[in-house]
PDB file of C-alpha atoms and ligand atoms in Angstrom:
ATOM      1  CA  MET M   1     -18.288 146.696  96.572  1.00 83.00           C
ATOM      2  CA  ASN M   2     -19.174 146.298 100.248  1.00 91.00           C
ATOM      3  CA  PRO M   3     -17.811 143.153 101.862  1.00 96.00           C
ATOM      4  CA  ARG M   4     -20.293 140.303 102.298  1.00 98.00           C
ATOM      5  CA  ILE M   5     -19.486 138.317 105.401  1.00 98.00           C
ATOM      6  CA  GLY M   6     -21.284 135.209 106.616  1.00 98.00           C
ATOM      7  CA  VAL M   7     -21.320 134.030 110.222  1.00 98.00           C
ATOM      8  CA  PHE M   8     -22.105 130.457 111.197  1.00 98.00           C
ATOM      9  CA  GLY M   9     -22.186 129.836 114.933  1.00 97.00           C
ATOM     10  CA  GLY M  10     -22.658 126.434 116.498  1.00 95.00           C
ATOM     11  CA  THR M  11     -21.552 124.022 119.152  1.00 94.00           C
ATOM     12  CA  PHE M  12     -19.859 121.887 116.461  1.00 96.00           C
ATOM     13  CA  ASP M  13     -19.579 118.923 118.850  1.00 96.00           C
ATOM     14  CA  PRO M  14     -18.485 117.600 116.401  1.00 97.00           C
ATOM     15  CA  ILE M  15     -18.738 119.563 113.128  1.00 98.00           C
ATOM     16  CA  HIS M  16     -20.466 117.273 110.592  1.00 98.00           C
ATOM     17  CA  HIS M  17     -21.481 116.915 106.965  1.00 98.00           C
ATOM     18  CA  ALA M  18     -24.774 118.834 107.389  1.00 98.00           C
ATOM     19  CA  HIS M  19     -22.850 121.810 108.843  1.00 98.00           C
ATOM     20  CA  LEU M  20     -20.333 121.777 105.987  1.00 98.00           C
ATOM     21  CA  ARG M  21     -22.868 121.602 103.182  1.00 98.00           C
ATOM     22  CA  MET M  22     -24.821 124.402 104.894  1.00 98.00           C
ATOM     23  CA  ALA M  23     -21.715 126.588 105.134  1.00 98.00           C
ATOM     24  CA  ARG M  24     -20.877 125.973 101.455  1.00 98.00           C
ATOM     25  CA  ALA M  25     -24.447 126.625 100.265  1.00 98.00           C
ATOM     26  CA  PHE M  26     -24.547 129.757 102.424  1.00 98.00           C
ATOM     27  CA  ALA M  27     -21.410 131.114 100.730  1.00 98.00           C
ATOM     28  CA  ALA M  28     -22.577 130.147  97.230  1.00 97.00           C
ATOM     29  CA  GLU M  29     -26.255 131.149  97.362  1.00 96.00           C
ATOM     30  CA  LEU M  30     -25.577 134.536  98.953  1.00 96.00           C
ATOM     31  CA  GLN M  31     -22.323 135.129  97.075  1.00 96.00           C
ATOM     32  CA  LEU M  32     -20.415 135.805 100.265  1.00 98.00           C
ATOM     33  CA  ASP M  33     -16.753 136.769 100.342  1.00 98.00           C
ATOM     34  CA  GLU M  34     -16.195 134.564 103.367  1.00 98.00           C
ATOM     35  CA  VAL M  35     -18.026 132.512 105.961  1.00 98.00           C
ATOM     36  CA  ARG M  36     -16.719 132.503 109.520  1.00 98.00           C
ATOM     37  CA  LEU M  37     -17.457 129.407 111.539  1.00 98.00           C
ATOM     38  CA  ILE M  38     -17.594 130.386 115.205  1.00 98.00           C
ATOM     39  CA  PRO M  39     -17.677 127.558 117.748  1.00 95.00           C
ATOM     40  CA  ALA M  40     -19.584 128.477 120.908  1.00 93.00           C
ATOM     41  CA  GLY M  41     -17.511 128.752 124.071  1.00 88.00           C
ATOM     42  CA  GLN M  42     -19.998 127.649 126.693  1.00 68.00           C
ATOM     43  CA  PRO M  43     -23.225 126.374 125.199  1.00 58.00           C
ATOM     44  CA  TYR M  44     -26.110 126.781 127.605  1.00 53.00           C
ATOM     45  CA  HIS M  45     -28.221 123.863 126.324  1.00 54.00           C
ATOM     46  CA  ARG M  46     -26.468 120.480 126.363  1.00 53.00           C
ATOM     47  CA  ASP M  47     -27.635 116.921 126.625  1.00 52.00           C
ATOM     48  CA  SER M  48     -25.710 114.469 128.765  1.00 54.00           C
ATOM     49  CA  GLY M  49     -22.860 112.309 127.519  1.00 52.00           C
ATOM     50  CA  PRO M  50     -19.224 112.713 126.516  1.00 58.00           C
ATOM     51  CA  HIS M  51     -18.390 115.999 124.814  1.00 89.00           C
ATOM     52  CA  ALA M  52     -15.334 117.674 123.367  1.00 94.00           C
ATOM     53  CA  SER M  53     -13.666 120.714 124.942  1.00 92.00           C
ATOM     54  CA  PRO M  54     -13.937 124.158 123.304  1.00 92.00           C
ATOM     55  CA  ALA M  55     -10.350 123.844 122.033  1.00 94.00           C
ATOM     56  CA  GLU M  56     -11.094 120.413 120.537  1.00 96.00           C
ATOM     57  CA  ARG M  57     -14.290 121.684 118.861  1.00 96.00           C
ATOM     58  CA  LEU M  58     -12.338 124.573 117.353  1.00 97.00           C
ATOM     59  CA  GLU M  59      -9.630 122.211 116.122  1.00 98.00           C
ATOM     60  CA  MET M  60     -12.244 119.964 114.488  1.00 98.00           C
ATOM     61  CA  VAL M  61     -13.707 122.998 112.688  1.00 98.00           C
ATOM     62  CA  ARG M  62     -10.220 123.958 111.465  1.00 98.00           C
ATOM     63  CA  LEU M  63      -9.554 120.437 110.191  1.00 98.00           C
ATOM     64  CA  ALA M  64     -12.942 120.199 108.451  1.00 98.00           C
ATOM     65  CA  ILE M  65     -12.526 123.436 106.461  1.00 98.00           C
ATOM     66  CA  ALA M  66      -8.812 123.162 105.650  1.00 98.00           C
ATOM     67  CA  GLY M  67      -8.266 123.919 101.965  1.00 92.00           C
ATOM     68  CA  GLU M  68     -11.537 125.861 101.572  1.00 97.00           C
ATOM     69  CA  PRO M  69     -10.517 129.506 101.313  1.00 96.00           C
ATOM     70  CA  ALA M  70     -14.114 130.797 101.564  1.00 97.00           C
ATOM     71  CA  LEU M  71     -14.519 129.184 104.997  1.00 98.00           C
ATOM     72  CA  ARG M  72     -12.667 130.468 108.043  1.00 98.00           C
ATOM     73  CA  ALA M  73     -12.581 129.420 111.691  1.00 98.00           C
ATOM     74  CA  ASP M  74     -13.076 132.264 114.173  1.00 98.00           C
ATOM     75  CA  ASP M  75     -12.138 131.597 117.807  1.00 97.00           C
ATOM     76  CA  ARG M  76     -13.627 134.740 119.400  1.00 96.00           C
ATOM     77  CA  GLU M  77     -16.348 132.922 121.375  1.00 95.00           C
ATOM     78  CA  ILE M  78     -13.915 130.292 122.631  1.00 93.00           C
ATOM     79  CA  ARG M  79     -11.545 133.026 123.827  1.00 93.00           C
ATOM     80  CA  ARG M  80     -14.312 134.833 125.723  1.00 88.00           C
ATOM     81  CA  PRO M  81     -14.173 133.884 129.405  1.00 82.00           C
ATOM     82  CA  ARG M  82     -17.970 133.760 129.833  1.00 82.00           C
ATOM     83  CA  ALA M  83     -20.932 132.441 127.834  1.00 79.00           C
ATOM     84  CA  ALA M  84     -21.082 134.200 124.478  1.00 83.00           C
ATOM     85  CA  TYR M  85     -24.377 135.432 123.095  1.00 93.00           C
ATOM     86  CA  THR M  86     -24.871 135.685 119.349  1.00 96.00           C
ATOM     87  CA  VAL M  87     -25.990 139.300 119.647  1.00 97.00           C
ATOM     88  CA  GLU M  88     -22.671 140.226 121.290  1.00 96.00           C
ATOM     89  CA  THR M  89     -20.681 138.446 118.605  1.00 97.00           C
ATOM     90  CA  LEU M  90     -22.628 140.231 115.865  1.00 98.00           C
ATOM     91  CA  ARG M  91     -22.225 143.609 117.602  1.00 98.00           C
ATOM     92  CA  GLU M  92     -18.490 143.003 117.700  1.00 97.00           C
ATOM     93  CA  LEU M  93     -18.334 141.987 114.027  1.00 98.00           C
ATOM     94  CA  ARG M  94     -20.481 144.923 112.956  1.00 98.00           C
ATOM     95  CA  ALA M  95     -18.133 147.286 114.804  1.00 98.00           C
ATOM     96  CA  GLU M  96     -15.137 145.688 113.061  1.00 97.00           C
ATOM     97  CA  LEU M  97     -16.665 145.638 109.577  1.00 97.00           C
ATOM     98  CA  GLY M  98     -18.422 149.021 109.607  1.00 97.00           C
ATOM     99  CA  PRO M  99     -22.047 149.912 108.779  1.00 97.00           C
ATOM    100  CA  ALA M 100     -21.910 149.267 105.012  1.00 96.00           C
ATOM    101  CA  ALA M 101     -20.746 145.625 105.130  1.00 98.00           C
ATOM    102  CA  GLU M 102     -23.363 142.985 104.393  1.00 97.00           C
ATOM    103  CA  LEU M 103     -23.422 140.742 107.429  1.00 98.00           C
ATOM    104  CA  TRP M 104     -25.247 137.399 107.277  1.00 98.00           C
ATOM    105  CA  PHE M 105     -25.987 135.036 110.113  1.00 98.00           C
ATOM    106  CA  LEU M 106     -26.750 131.397 109.286  1.00 98.00           C
ATOM    107  CA  ILE M 107     -29.160 129.436 111.435  1.00 97.00           C
ATOM    108  CA  GLY M 108     -30.887 126.042 111.183  1.00 97.00           C
ATOM    109  CA  GLY M 109     -34.683 125.870 111.114  1.00 95.00           C
ATOM    110  CA  ASP M 110     -34.789 124.235 114.558  1.00 94.00           C
ATOM    111  CA  SER M 111     -32.757 127.094 116.042  1.00 95.00           C
ATOM    112  CA  LEU M 112     -34.929 129.662 114.261  1.00 96.00           C
ATOM    113  CA  ALA M 113     -37.924 128.242 116.135  1.00 95.00           C
ATOM    114  CA  GLN M 114     -36.071 129.055 119.407  1.00 95.00           C
ATOM    115  CA  LEU M 115     -34.967 132.516 118.313  1.00 97.00           C
ATOM    116  CA  SER M 116     -37.321 134.506 120.551  1.00 97.00           C
ATOM    117  CA  SER M 117     -35.621 132.971 123.607  1.00 97.00           C
ATOM    118  CA  TRP M 118     -32.213 134.354 122.551  1.00 96.00           C
ATOM    119  CA  LYS M 119     -30.760 137.397 124.259  1.00 96.00           C
ATOM    120  CA  ALA M 120     -31.859 140.675 122.549  1.00 97.00           C
ATOM    121  CA  TRP M 121     -33.050 138.627 119.568  1.00 98.00           C
ATOM    122  CA  ARG M 122     -34.777 141.450 117.702  1.00 97.00           C
ATOM    123  CA  GLU M 123     -31.509 143.382 117.686  1.00 98.00           C
ATOM    124  CA  LEU M 124     -30.052 140.618 115.489  1.00 98.00           C
ATOM    125  CA  PHE M 125     -32.005 142.098 112.577  1.00 98.00           C
ATOM    126  CA  THR M 126     -30.438 145.532 113.072  1.00 98.00           C
ATOM    127  CA  LEU M 127     -26.990 143.928 112.933  1.00 98.00           C
ATOM    128  CA  ALA M 128     -27.273 141.251 110.248  1.00 98.00           C
ATOM    129  CA  ASN M 129     -29.408 139.476 107.672  1.00 98.00           C
ATOM    130  CA  LEU M 130     -30.561 135.983 108.531  1.00 98.00           C
ATOM    131  CA  ALA M 131     -30.104 132.929 106.290  1.00 98.00           C
ATOM    132  CA  VAL M 132     -32.103 129.871 107.301  1.00 97.00           C
ATOM    133  CA  ALA M 133     -31.147 126.280 106.492  1.00 97.00           C
ATOM    134  CA  LEU M 134     -34.280 124.185 106.562  1.00 94.00           C
ATOM    135  CA  ARG M 135     -34.127 121.056 108.683  1.00 92.00           C
ATOM    136  CA  PRO M 136     -36.403 118.003 108.393  1.00 90.00           C
ATOM    137  CA  GLY M 137     -39.532 118.617 110.442  1.00 87.00           C
ATOM    138  CA  PHE M 138     -39.206 122.394 110.192  1.00 90.00           C
ATOM    139  CA  ASP M 139     -42.549 123.993 109.393  1.00 90.00           C
ATOM    140  CA  PRO M 140     -42.619 127.794 109.235  1.00 90.00           C
ATOM    141  CA  ASP M 141     -46.328 127.754 110.148  1.00 90.00           C
ATOM    142  CA  HIS M 142     -45.364 126.371 113.549  1.00 93.00           C
ATOM    143  CA  LEU M 143     -42.889 129.106 114.422  1.00 95.00           C
ATOM    144  CA  PRO M 144     -43.762 130.888 117.680  1.00 96.00           C
ATOM    145  CA  SER M 145     -45.767 133.992 116.793  1.00 96.00           C
ATOM    146  CA  PRO M 146     -43.120 136.719 117.386  1.00 97.00           C
ATOM    147  CA  VAL M 147     -40.651 134.833 115.167  1.00 97.00           C
ATOM    148  CA  LEU M 148     -43.372 134.072 112.620  1.00 97.00           C
ATOM    149  CA  ASP M 149     -44.144 137.809 112.354  1.00 97.00           C
ATOM    150  CA  GLU M 150     -40.478 138.547 111.547  1.00 97.00           C
ATOM    151  CA  TRP M 151     -40.324 135.573 109.154  1.00 96.00           C
ATOM    152  CA  ARG M 152     -43.291 136.943 107.202  1.00 95.00           C
ATOM    153  CA  ALA M 153     -42.255 140.581 107.262  1.00 96.00           C
ATOM    154  CA  ARG M 154     -38.565 140.247 106.496  1.00 97.00           C
ATOM    155  CA  GLN M 155     -38.365 137.533 103.864  1.00 95.00           C
ATOM    156  CA  VAL M 156     -36.680 138.585 100.638  1.00 91.00           C
ATOM    157  CA  HIS M 157     -36.325 136.448  97.538  1.00 82.00           C
ATOM    158  CA  ASP M 158     -35.126 139.074  95.085  1.00 81.00           C
ATOM    159  CA  PHE M 159     -31.534 139.938  95.802  1.00 76.00           C
ATOM    160  CA  SER M 160     -30.970 142.720  93.321  1.00 81.00           C
ATOM    161  CA  ASN M 161     -31.454 145.108  96.265  1.00 80.00           C
ATOM    162  CA  ARG M 162     -29.056 143.882  98.917  1.00 91.00           C
ATOM    163  CA  THR M 163     -28.921 145.533 102.318  1.00 95.00           C
ATOM    164  CA  ALA M 164     -26.460 145.481 105.207  1.00 97.00           C
ATOM    165  CA  SER M 165     -28.993 143.895 107.584  1.00 97.00           C
ATOM    166  CA  GLY M 166     -32.643 143.187 108.358  1.00 97.00           C
ATOM    167  CA  THR M 167     -33.767 140.566 105.826  1.00 97.00           C
ATOM    168  CA  ILE M 168     -34.430 136.821 106.123  1.00 97.00           C
ATOM    169  CA  ARG M 169     -33.619 134.377 103.357  1.00 95.00           C
ATOM    170  CA  PRO M 170     -34.304 130.623 103.453  1.00 95.00           C
ATOM    171  CA  LEU M 171     -31.552 128.700 101.657  1.00 96.00           C
ATOM    172  CA  ALA M 172     -32.576 126.600  98.649  1.00 95.00           C
ATOM    173  CA  LEU M 173     -30.469 123.705 100.019  1.00 96.00           C
ATOM    174  CA  PRO M 174     -32.680 120.636 100.599  1.00 95.00           C
ATOM    175  CA  PRO M 175     -32.990 119.591 104.273  1.00 95.00           C
ATOM    176  CA  LEU M 176     -30.728 116.824 105.559  1.00 96.00           C
ATOM    177  CA  ASP M 177     -31.490 114.712 108.601  1.00 96.00           C
ATOM    178  CA  LEU M 178     -28.217 114.680 110.547  1.00 97.00           C
ATOM    179  CA  SER M 179     -27.288 115.960 114.003  1.00 97.00           C
ATOM    180  CA  ALA M 180     -24.216 115.962 116.223  1.00 97.00           C
ATOM    181  CA  THR M 181     -26.303 114.206 118.888  1.00 96.00           C
ATOM    182  CA  ARG M 182     -26.905 111.278 116.536  1.00 97.00           C
ATOM    183  CA  LEU M 183     -23.261 111.207 115.474  1.00 97.00           C
ATOM    184  CA  ARG M 184     -22.050 111.124 119.084  1.00 97.00           C
ATOM    185  CA  ALA M 185     -24.371 108.161 119.701  1.00 96.00           C
ATOM    186  CA  MET M 186     -23.085 106.388 116.568  1.00 97.00           C
ATOM    187  CA  LEU M 187     -19.465 106.987 117.593  1.00 97.00           C
ATOM    188  CA  ALA M 188     -20.165 105.726 121.122  1.00 96.00           C
ATOM    189  CA  ALA M 189     -21.735 102.589 119.619  1.00 97.00           C
ATOM    190  CA  ASP M 190     -18.753 102.163 117.273  1.00 96.00           C
ATOM    191  CA  GLU M 191     -20.979 102.456 114.195  1.00 97.00           C
ATOM    192  CA  ALA M 192     -19.556 103.543 110.824  1.00 97.00           C
ATOM    193  CA  VAL M 193     -19.846 107.303 110.250  1.00 97.00           C
ATOM    194  CA  ASP M 194     -18.131 107.473 106.841  1.00 94.00           C
ATOM    195  CA  GLY M 195     -19.529 110.281 104.733  1.00 96.00           C
ATOM    196  CA  LEU M 196     -21.091 111.954 107.767  1.00 98.00           C
ATOM    197  CA  ILE M 197     -17.875 113.417 109.212  1.00 98.00           C
ATOM    198  CA  ASP M 198     -14.823 114.780 107.412  1.00 98.00           C
ATOM    199  CA  PRO M 199     -12.055 112.104 107.403  1.00 98.00           C
ATOM    200  CA  ALA M 200      -9.490 114.420 109.068  1.00 98.00           C
ATOM    201  CA  VAL M 201     -12.015 115.206 111.819  1.00 98.00           C
ATOM    202  CA  LEU M 202     -12.756 111.516 112.291  1.00 98.00           C
ATOM    203  CA  ALA M 203      -9.038 110.761 112.602  1.00 98.00           C
ATOM    204  CA  TYR M 204      -8.746 113.522 115.225  1.00 98.00           C
ATOM    205  CA  ILE M 205     -11.740 112.117 117.156  1.00 98.00           C
ATOM    206  CA  ARG M 206     -10.044 108.705 117.209  1.00 97.00           C
ATOM    207  CA  ARG M 207      -6.679 110.167 118.268  1.00 97.00           C
ATOM    208  CA  GLN M 208      -8.213 112.199 121.098  1.00 96.00           C
ATOM    209  CA  GLY M 209     -10.480 109.339 122.162  1.00 96.00           C
ATOM    210  CA  LEU M 210     -13.579 111.566 121.912  1.00 96.00           C
ATOM    211  CA  TYR M 211     -17.250 110.483 122.182  1.00 95.00           C
ATOM    212  CA  ARG M 212     -16.569 106.953 123.437  1.00 92.00           C
TER     213      ARG M 212
HETATM  214  P1  ATP R 301     -26.626 118.836 118.588  1.00 94.63           P
HETATM  215  O1  ATP R 301     -27.255 117.590 118.028  1.00 94.63           O
HETATM  216  O2  ATP R 301     -25.466 118.576 119.510  1.00 94.63           O
HETATM  217  O3  ATP R 301     -27.630 119.798 119.180  1.00 94.63           O
HETATM  218  P2  ATP R 301     -26.405 120.042 115.921  1.00 94.63           P
HETATM  219  O4  ATP R 301     -26.140 118.937 114.973  1.00 94.63           O
HETATM  220  O5  ATP R 301     -27.782 120.621 115.952  1.00 94.63           O
HETATM  221  O6  ATP R 301     -25.920 119.615 117.385  1.00 94.63           O
HETATM  222  P3  ATP R 301     -25.071 122.570 116.335  1.00 94.63           P
HETATM  223  O7  ATP R 301     -23.606 122.766 116.382  1.00 94.63           O
HETATM  224  O8  ATP R 301     -25.836 122.705 117.588  1.00 94.63           O
HETATM  225  O9  ATP R 301     -25.330 121.137 115.646  1.00 94.63           O
HETATM  226  O10 ATP R 301     -25.716 123.464 115.202  1.00 94.63           O
HETATM  227  C1  ATP R 301     -25.188 124.679 114.741  1.00 94.63           C
HETATM  228  C2  ATP R 301     -26.194 125.278 113.788  1.00 94.63           C
HETATM  229  O11 ATP R 301     -26.371 124.397 112.668  1.00 94.63           O
HETATM  230  C3  ATP R 301     -27.583 125.499 114.369  1.00 94.63           C
HETATM  231  O12 ATP R 301     -28.110 126.707 113.838  1.00 94.63           O
HETATM  232  C4  ATP R 301     -28.361 124.297 113.880  1.00 94.63           C
HETATM  233  O13 ATP R 301     -29.736 124.593 113.769  1.00 94.63           O
HETATM  234  C5  ATP R 301     -27.732 124.077 112.524  1.00 94.63           C
HETATM  235  N1  ATP R 301     -27.818 122.683 112.051  1.00 94.63           N
HETATM  236  C6  ATP R 301     -27.149 121.602 112.516  1.00 94.63           C
HETATM  237  N2  ATP R 301     -27.468 120.494 111.820  1.00 94.63           N
HETATM  238  C7  ATP R 301     -28.362 120.894 110.874  1.00 94.63           C
HETATM  239  C8  ATP R 301     -29.089 120.205 109.836  1.00 94.63           C
HETATM  240  N3  ATP R 301     -28.979 118.891 109.646  1.00 94.63           N
HETATM  241  N4  ATP R 301     -29.916 120.941 109.053  1.00 94.63           N
HETATM  242  C9  ATP R 301     -30.053 122.290 109.261  1.00 94.63           C
HETATM  243  N5  ATP R 301     -29.415 122.983 110.229  1.00 94.63           N
HETATM  244  C10 ATP R 301     -28.583 122.301 111.024  1.00 94.63           C
END
């Protein structure tokens, strides 16, 4: 059988409970062999405030997924000396995996709404399938029209016919209202974040003195 590989890119500043449940649902719902979590090297949209370095964000991802064989940290975007675009990462993975592999890219509903501003965004569909994790407030009817056209044309609910790329599938996972921005604010205010961040990641944040 062709390999089924999931890709989950993000800033992961820090990686949190919503990311982890998304990654697990992604693997389970699409029956993936593995999900690669790829922290972004140089994110181009950032709010102000204290942030972790690329190496620290990668380490937090590693700590959060330790002991979960289906989830794997991938440092390729951190190693790249310049800003990494998703399309370049997917081109690279497609070249490594070959044309027959099923490649899936996971994205949150808020990011989907921004998709048409991404570099070479339509090429994403020639490289991978798209899985969408709904986020509170996400309304497909309010997608910008070029993305809405793809959303309508490419959605597949019957997975007996799987393809290497080109389809869109919304995850069944119920939306969860949690963001790294809110967690950074809670950490800065010394509020309890139990249950929202993996305990090993929280211990690392405390040790490194992050987000204070
Ligand atoms: P920030 O608040 O710093 O912008 P974030 O919590 O949105 O961070 P990112 O690392 O930027 O986290 O997100 C990586 C991916 O995960 C994106 O595709 C984003 O849409 C998605 N994502 C993050 N949190 C959620 C959530 N609660 N529900 C659905 N998707 C999410």
